[in-house]
Short mmCIF file of C-alpha atoms and ligand atoms in Angstrom, two decimals:
data_model
loop_
_atom_site.label_atom_id
_atom_site.label_comp_id
_atom_site.label_asym_id
_atom_site.label_seq_id
_atom_site.Cartn_x
_atom_site.Cartn_y
_atom_site.Cartn_z
CA MET A 9 0.00 0.00 0.00
CA SER A 10 1.39 3.41 -0.90
CA ASN A 11 1.55 6.38 1.44
CA ASP A 12 -0.77 9.23 0.58
CA LEU A 13 0.82 11.64 3.02
CA SER A 14 4.50 11.51 3.99
CA ILE A 15 6.14 13.88 6.43
CA ARG A 16 9.95 13.72 6.51
CA ASN A 17 12.29 15.38 9.00
CA LEU A 18 9.99 18.35 9.56
CA THR A 19 11.45 21.07 11.76
CA VAL A 20 9.54 24.29 12.51
CA ASN A 21 10.51 27.29 14.62
CA TYR A 22 8.38 30.17 15.88
CA GLY A 23 11.08 32.80 16.31
CA PRO A 24 13.44 31.37 18.94
CA VAL A 25 11.00 28.57 19.91
CA ARG A 26 11.45 25.19 18.19
CA ALA A 27 7.92 23.77 17.85
CA LEU A 28 8.77 20.64 15.80
CA HIS A 29 12.04 18.67 15.82
CA ASP A 30 12.68 16.34 12.93
CA VAL A 31 9.14 14.94 12.73
CA SER A 32 8.57 12.04 10.29
CA PHE A 33 5.52 9.85 9.75
CA ASP A 34 3.38 8.35 6.97
CA VAL A 35 -0.33 7.98 6.41
CA PRO A 36 -1.14 5.05 4.06
CA GLU A 37 -3.71 5.57 1.33
CA GLY A 38 -7.31 5.12 2.47
CA ARG A 39 -6.38 4.76 6.16
CA ILE A 40 -6.87 6.84 9.29
CA ALA A 41 -3.80 7.99 11.21
CA ALA A 42 -4.13 9.59 14.64
CA LEU A 43 -1.64 12.24 15.74
CA VAL A 44 -2.00 12.54 19.49
CA GLY A 45 -0.26 14.55 22.18
CA SER A 46 -1.00 16.96 24.99
CA ASN A 47 -1.41 20.75 24.87
CA GLY A 48 1.42 22.48 23.06
CA ALA A 49 2.97 19.22 21.73
CA GLY A 50 2.99 20.65 18.20
CA LYS A 51 -0.02 18.91 16.64
CA SER A 52 -1.54 22.05 15.11
CA THR A 53 1.89 23.10 13.86
CA VAL A 54 2.12 19.87 11.82
CA LEU A 55 -1.20 20.74 10.17
CA LYS A 56 -0.10 24.34 9.58
CA ALA A 57 3.06 23.11 7.89
CA ILE A 58 1.08 20.74 5.63
CA CYS A 59 -1.23 23.62 4.66
CA GLY A 60 1.65 26.07 4.04
CA MET A 61 0.68 28.35 6.93
CA VAL A 62 4.12 28.13 8.53
CA ASP A 63 7.43 27.92 6.75
CA PRO A 64 9.50 24.94 7.98
CA VAL A 65 13.21 25.32 8.69
CA SER A 66 13.71 21.94 7.00
CA GLY A 67 11.87 18.81 5.96
CA THR A 68 9.50 17.75 3.20
CA ILE A 69 5.81 17.06 2.86
CA GLN A 70 4.58 14.75 0.10
CA VAL A 71 1.02 14.09 -1.01
CA GLY A 72 0.52 11.15 -3.38
CA GLY A 73 4.30 11.01 -3.86
CA GLU A 74 4.62 14.66 -4.91
CA THR A 75 6.39 17.26 -2.79
CA VAL A 76 4.10 20.09 -1.68
CA PRO A 77 5.73 23.52 -1.68
CA SER A 78 5.38 25.56 1.51
CA LYS A 79 2.77 28.04 0.21
CA PRO A 80 -0.85 28.62 1.25
CA GLY A 81 -3.17 26.80 -1.15
CA ALA A 82 -0.49 24.41 -2.48
CA ALA A 83 -1.79 21.44 -0.45
CA LEU A 84 -5.41 22.19 -1.34
CA ARG A 85 -4.51 22.08 -5.03
CA ARG A 86 -3.02 18.62 -4.45
CA GLY A 87 -6.19 17.34 -2.81
CA VAL A 88 -5.74 18.11 0.89
CA ALA A 89 -8.61 19.68 2.87
CA LEU A 90 -8.49 20.88 6.47
CA SER A 91 -11.34 20.92 8.95
CA PRO A 92 -9.85 23.46 11.38
CA GLU A 93 -9.96 23.54 15.16
CA GLY A 94 -12.67 25.83 16.53
CA ARG A 95 -14.86 25.32 13.45
CA ARG A 96 -14.29 28.68 11.72
CA LEU A 97 -17.63 28.60 9.95
CA PHE A 98 -19.34 31.66 8.50
CA PRO A 99 -21.84 32.13 11.37
CA ALA A 100 -24.36 34.30 9.50
CA LEU A 101 -24.54 31.99 6.49
CA SER A 102 -26.76 28.92 6.43
CA VAL A 103 -25.44 25.41 6.89
CA GLU A 104 -25.84 24.72 3.17
CA GLU A 105 -24.09 27.95 2.16
CA ASN A 106 -21.17 27.00 4.42
CA LEU A 107 -21.00 23.57 2.82
CA PHE A 108 -20.93 25.09 -0.67
CA MET A 109 -18.04 27.34 0.42
CA GLY A 110 -15.97 24.16 0.77
CA ALA A 111 -16.60 23.29 -2.87
CA TYR A 112 -15.27 26.46 -4.46
CA THR A 113 -12.49 24.54 -6.20
CA VAL A 114 -14.95 21.97 -7.61
CA SER A 115 -16.12 23.09 -11.05
CA ASN A 116 -18.27 20.03 -11.83
CA ARG A 117 -21.73 20.92 -10.53
CA LYS A 118 -23.02 17.35 -10.65
CA ALA A 119 -20.04 16.09 -8.61
CA ARG A 120 -20.59 18.92 -6.13
CA ASP A 121 -24.29 18.14 -5.69
CA GLU A 122 -23.54 14.43 -5.29
CA MET A 123 -21.03 15.22 -2.56
CA LEU A 124 -23.60 17.44 -0.83
CA GLU A 125 -26.02 14.49 -0.71
CA ARG A 126 -23.25 12.25 0.65
CA VAL A 127 -22.45 14.82 3.36
CA TYR A 128 -26.15 14.93 4.29
CA GLY A 129 -26.10 11.13 4.35
CA TYR A 130 -23.22 11.12 6.84
CA PHE A 131 -24.70 13.97 8.88
CA PRO A 132 -28.53 13.84 8.75
CA ARG A 133 -28.61 16.60 11.42
CA LEU A 134 -27.09 18.98 8.88
CA LYS A 135 -29.76 18.18 6.32
CA GLU A 136 -32.48 18.88 8.89
CA ARG A 137 -30.83 22.22 9.63
CA LYS A 138 -29.62 23.18 6.15
CA ARG A 139 -31.34 26.60 6.15
CA GLN A 140 -30.35 27.42 9.75
CA ALA A 141 -27.54 29.95 10.39
CA ALA A 142 -24.34 28.02 11.13
CA GLY A 143 -23.69 30.26 14.16
CA SER A 144 -26.85 28.94 15.82
CA LEU A 145 -25.80 25.27 15.65
CA SER A 146 -24.64 23.39 18.75
CA GLY A 147 -20.89 22.81 19.14
CA GLY A 148 -21.18 19.23 17.88
CA GLU A 149 -23.27 20.28 14.88
CA GLN A 150 -20.80 23.05 14.02
CA GLN A 151 -18.03 20.45 14.07
CA MET A 152 -20.07 18.25 11.72
CA CYS A 153 -20.59 21.24 9.43
CA ALA A 154 -16.84 21.97 9.41
CA ILE A 155 -16.04 18.35 8.49
CA GLY A 156 -18.78 18.42 5.85
CA ARG A 157 -17.36 21.63 4.40
CA ALA A 158 -13.88 20.05 4.11
CA LEU A 159 -15.43 16.98 2.41
CA MET A 160 -17.11 19.22 -0.15
CA ALA A 161 -13.66 19.90 -1.64
CA GLN A 162 -13.56 16.14 -2.49
CA PRO A 163 -10.10 15.75 -1.01
CA ARG A 164 -7.86 12.70 -1.25
CA VAL A 165 -6.46 13.57 2.19
CA LEU A 166 -8.69 14.96 4.95
CA LEU A 167 -7.04 16.72 7.90
CA LEU A 168 -9.16 16.95 11.05
CA ASP A 169 -7.92 19.30 13.80
CA GLU A 170 -9.35 18.29 17.21
CA PRO A 171 -12.90 17.42 16.15
CA SER A 172 -13.79 16.34 19.71
CA LEU A 173 -12.80 19.63 21.37
CA GLY A 174 -15.54 21.00 23.62
CA ILE A 175 -18.07 18.40 22.51
CA ALA A 176 -20.28 16.18 24.70
CA PRO A 177 -18.98 12.56 24.98
CA ILE A 178 -22.02 11.06 23.27
CA ILE A 179 -21.51 13.34 20.25
CA VAL A 180 -17.78 12.51 20.22
CA ALA A 181 -18.72 8.82 19.90
CA GLU A 182 -21.12 9.66 17.05
CA LEU A 183 -18.47 11.75 15.29
CA GLY A 184 -15.94 8.92 15.65
CA ARG A 185 -18.31 6.47 13.97
CA ILE A 186 -18.96 8.92 11.13
CA ILE A 187 -15.23 9.58 10.59
CA ALA A 188 -14.62 5.83 10.26
CA GLN A 189 -17.56 5.54 7.86
CA ILE A 190 -16.27 8.44 5.71
CA SER A 191 -12.81 6.92 5.44
CA GLN A 192 -14.18 3.47 4.57
CA SER A 193 -16.89 4.44 2.11
CA LEU A 194 -14.85 7.06 0.22
CA GLY A 195 -11.48 5.32 0.60
CA MET A 196 -10.27 8.64 1.99
CA THR A 197 -6.97 9.13 3.76
CA VAL A 198 -7.50 10.87 7.10
CA LEU A 199 -5.05 12.51 9.50
CA LEU A 200 -6.92 12.94 12.77
CA VAL A 201 -5.25 15.31 15.23
CA GLU A 202 -6.60 14.86 18.74
CA GLN A 203 -6.00 15.41 22.43
CA ASN A 204 -8.66 12.73 22.91
CA ALA A 205 -6.28 9.80 22.46
CA GLN A 206 -8.90 7.18 23.29
CA MET A 207 -11.23 8.28 20.51
CA ALA A 208 -8.51 8.88 17.95
CA LEU A 209 -6.45 5.71 18.52
CA SER A 210 -9.54 3.50 18.55
CA LEU A 211 -10.30 4.64 14.97
CA ALA A 212 -6.77 4.68 13.61
CA SER A 213 -4.72 2.06 11.81
CA THR A 214 -1.60 4.10 12.68
CA GLY A 215 -1.01 6.20 15.79
CA ILE A 216 1.73 8.79 16.20
CA VAL A 217 2.53 10.31 19.59
CA LEU A 218 4.01 13.79 19.66
CA GLU A 219 5.66 15.19 22.80
CA THR A 220 7.23 18.65 22.93
CA GLY A 221 7.65 18.69 19.18
CA ARG A 222 9.13 15.19 18.77
CA VAL A 223 7.62 11.88 17.69
CA THR A 224 8.10 9.60 20.71
CA LEU A 225 6.04 6.56 19.65
CA THR A 226 4.39 5.15 16.54
CA GLY A 227 2.42 1.94 16.17
CA SER A 228 -0.97 0.56 15.34
CA GLY A 229 -3.84 2.34 17.06
CA GLN A 230 -4.69 -0.84 18.99
CA ASP A 231 -1.08 -1.37 20.18
CA LEU A 232 -0.79 2.21 21.38
CA LEU A 233 -4.13 1.98 23.20
CA ALA A 234 -2.80 -1.12 24.99
CA SER A 235 0.58 0.44 25.85
CA PRO A 236 1.05 1.08 29.59
CA ASP A 237 2.88 4.38 28.87
CA ILE A 238 0.04 5.67 26.71
CA ARG A 239 -2.59 4.50 29.16
CA ALA A 240 -0.87 6.33 32.00
CA ALA A 241 0.01 9.52 30.09
CA TYR A 242 -3.04 10.05 27.87
CA LEU A 243 -5.89 7.88 29.04
CA GLY A 244 -5.65 8.52 32.79
CA LEU A 245 -5.61 4.75 33.47
P1 ATP B 311 -3.05 22.32 21.42
O1 ATP B 311 -3.58 20.93 21.54
O2 ATP B 311 -3.06 23.04 22.75
O3 ATP B 311 -3.64 23.10 20.30
P2 ATP B 311 -0.73 21.66 19.84
O4 ATP B 311 -0.18 20.31 20.10
O5 ATP B 311 -1.58 21.84 18.66
O6 ATP B 311 -1.47 22.18 21.13
P3 ATP B 311 0.86 23.81 18.75
O7 ATP B 311 -0.29 24.76 18.71
O8 ATP B 311 1.32 23.21 17.49
O9 ATP B 311 0.52 22.65 19.77
O10 ATP B 311 2.07 24.53 19.47
C1 ATP B 311 3.36 23.95 19.62
C2 ATP B 311 4.28 24.93 20.34
O11 ATP B 311 4.51 26.08 19.52
C3 ATP B 311 3.70 25.47 21.65
O12 ATP B 311 4.77 25.57 22.57
C4 ATP B 311 3.15 26.81 21.27
O13 ATP B 311 3.18 27.70 22.38
C5 ATP B 311 4.12 27.27 20.19
N1 ATP B 311 3.46 28.15 19.21
C6 ATP B 311 2.37 27.85 18.46
N2 ATP B 311 2.04 28.86 17.65
C7 ATP B 311 2.94 29.86 17.90
C8 ATP B 311 3.16 31.18 17.38
N3 ATP B 311 2.37 31.68 16.42
N4 ATP B 311 4.18 31.89 17.90
C9 ATP B 311 4.98 31.37 18.86
N5 ATP B 311 4.86 30.14 19.36
C10 ATP B 311 3.84 29.39 18.92
#
């Protein structure tokens, strides 16, 4: 199986602060990888580097075997879509208008409308609320709308930044099931960035643990969930 996303020796500084040290990992095609770590570990910085929002000191990012230049929009053009932390929806626009915003690079109307129906299939709550202002959705529904908006770009690689943040546990479980269903039914490659290690590792074929900017462990999601170090550090067990 080939790797859809490959990160090699990525090092990022914010002024004098080194946020990532020589980070390398792969996400195989059609699989879910979970990037877990505590506050400030550097998870969001990895996503920013993939999306060209920070300029790495060194390292390479490849999507589908092609190197992505460090420029905003370069990853999107190669089929990467980000569902950002904190939702960042257009609060005054309706749910459906927000979803269409995600499809601005898709010129084929039929393909766009088919994806909209798929998104409504994954998230029936969004269909019920399609004319409602996005700003009036619950936190969990806003997260669903943000994931739906990223899917509307029909990406080959979907980046999810902390989808469980601030969301009730029952909705986190629902989101987890939907993320697995999206990856399976569309054969989509997913990089799931989470502080909620339990949720993320239980979905992932590959888990990557980041601590103070370094990869300290990689393994299958199941192996990491069973590891005494992970259970003590991230699962409170
Ligand atoms: P969280 O889960 O809390 O979002 P994270 O794992 O995503 O954390 P990052 O946001 O990537 O962590 O931050 C990694 C490190 O880089 C932290 O020490 C953070 O304070 C620092 N950092 C992040 N953004 C900046 C910035 N714009 N300027 C300076 N330092 C920053």
